[in-house]
Amino acid sequence: MAFLSSTSAGRHSATVTALDAKLHAESEFEKYRIVQDRIFVSDFDRLVGDVDKS
C-alpha cells in the first residue's frame, strides 16, 4: 500500500486518503513507541538512581 497512491483519485478519494493516512500514522507511531519505551526513565527511577549514587 502506497501512502499516496494514484488509485485513490476519484469520488471517494478523501475517504481512502484519510484511511491511508491513519494506517500510516499508526504504523509509524508503533515504531516510535517501541524506541520511546526502551529509553524512557520515569521520575521514580530517576529518584531511585539519585539515592543509589549518594
PDB file of C-alpha atoms in Angstrom:
ATOM      1  CA  MET A   1       0.000   0.000   0.000  1.00  0.00           C
ATOM      2  CA  ALA A   2       1.455   3.318  -1.030  1.00  0.00           C
ATOM      3  CA  PHE A   3       0.877   6.264   1.246  1.00  0.00           C
ATOM      4  CA  LEU A   4      -0.399   8.383  -1.625  1.00  0.00           C
ATOM      5  CA  SER A   5      -1.432   6.164  -4.466  1.00  0.00           C
ATOM      6  CA  SER A   6      -2.741   7.158  -7.857  1.00  0.00           C
ATOM      7  CA  THR A   7      -5.720   4.808  -7.360  1.00  0.00           C
ATOM      8  CA  SER A   8      -7.058   6.980  -4.526  1.00  0.00           C
ATOM      9  CA  ALA A   9      -8.306   9.612  -7.004  1.00  0.00           C
ATOM     10  CA  GLY A  10     -11.991   9.928  -7.627  1.00  0.00           C
ATOM     11  CA  ARG A  11     -15.204  10.463  -5.722  1.00  0.00           C
ATOM     12  CA  HIS A  12     -14.075   8.650  -2.563  1.00  0.00           C
ATOM     13  CA  SER A  13     -10.510   9.908  -2.618  1.00  0.00           C
ATOM     14  CA  ALA A  14     -10.819  11.809   0.676  1.00  0.00           C
ATOM     15  CA  THR A  15     -12.021   8.685   2.481  1.00  0.00           C
ATOM     16  CA  VAL A  16      -9.312   6.458   1.026  1.00  0.00           C
ATOM     17  CA  THR A  17      -6.609   9.044   1.618  1.00  0.00           C
ATOM     18  CA  ALA A  18      -7.745   9.564   5.216  1.00  0.00           C
ATOM     19  CA  LEU A  19      -7.676   5.810   5.789  1.00  0.00           C
ATOM     20  CA  ASP A  20      -4.219   5.523   4.221  1.00  0.00           C
ATOM     21  CA  ALA A  21      -3.002   8.412   6.383  1.00  0.00           C
ATOM     22  CA  LYS A  22      -4.434   6.857   9.537  1.00  0.00           C
ATOM     23  CA  LEU A  23      -2.851   3.470   8.828  1.00  0.00           C
ATOM     24  CA  HIS A  24       0.478   5.087   8.025  1.00  0.00           C
ATOM     25  CA  ALA A  25       0.402   7.215  11.196  1.00  0.00           C
ATOM     26  CA  GLU A  26      -0.455   4.207  13.361  1.00  0.00           C
ATOM     27  CA  SER A  27       2.357   2.205  11.800  1.00  0.00           C
ATOM     28  CA  GLU A  28       4.886   4.993  12.391  1.00  0.00           C
ATOM     29  CA  PHE A  29       3.665   5.502  15.964  1.00  0.00           C
ATOM     30  CA  GLU A  30       4.159   1.817  16.767  1.00  0.00           C
ATOM     31  CA  LYS A  31       7.794   2.074  15.630  1.00  0.00           C
ATOM     32  CA  TYR A  32       8.292   5.262  17.664  1.00  0.00           C
ATOM     33  CA  ARG A  33       6.604   3.823  20.774  1.00  0.00           C
ATOM     34  CA  ILE A  34       8.944   0.818  20.911  1.00  0.00           C
ATOM     35  CA  VAL A  35      12.006   3.083  20.881  1.00  0.00           C
ATOM     36  CA  GLN A  36      10.457   5.568  23.326  1.00  0.00           C
ATOM     37  CA  ASP A  37       9.528   2.826  25.796  1.00  0.00           C
ATOM     38  CA  ARG A  38      13.084   1.495  25.704  1.00  0.00           C
ATOM     39  CA  ILE A  39      14.741   4.850  26.541  1.00  0.00           C
ATOM     40  CA  PHE A  40      12.103   6.251  28.921  1.00  0.00           C
ATOM     41  CA  VAL A  41      13.171   6.818  32.529  1.00  0.00           C
ATOM     42  CA  SER A  42      10.376   7.626  34.965  1.00  0.00           C
ATOM     43  CA  ASP A  43      10.678  10.229  37.710  1.00  0.00           C
ATOM     44  CA  PHE A  44      10.677   7.404  40.266  1.00  0.00           C
ATOM     45  CA  ASP A  45      13.513   5.557  38.509  1.00  0.00           C
ATOM     46  CA  ARG A  46      15.479   8.804  38.297  1.00  0.00           C
ATOM     47  CA  LEU A  47      14.944   9.456  42.037  1.00  0.00           C
ATOM     48  CA  VAL A  48      15.971   5.901  42.961  1.00  0.00           C
ATOM     49  CA  GLY A  49      19.083   6.288  40.809  1.00  0.00           C
ATOM     50  CA  ASP A  50      19.946   9.563  42.589  1.00  0.00           C
ATOM     51  CA  VAL A  51      19.536   7.906  46.017  1.00  0.00           C
ATOM     52  CA  ASP A  52      21.764   4.982  44.993  1.00  0.00           C
ATOM     53  CA  LYS A  53      24.514   7.420  43.929  1.00  0.00           C
ATOM     54  CA  SER A  54      24.569   9.207  47.303  1.00  0.00           C
TER      55      SER A  54
END
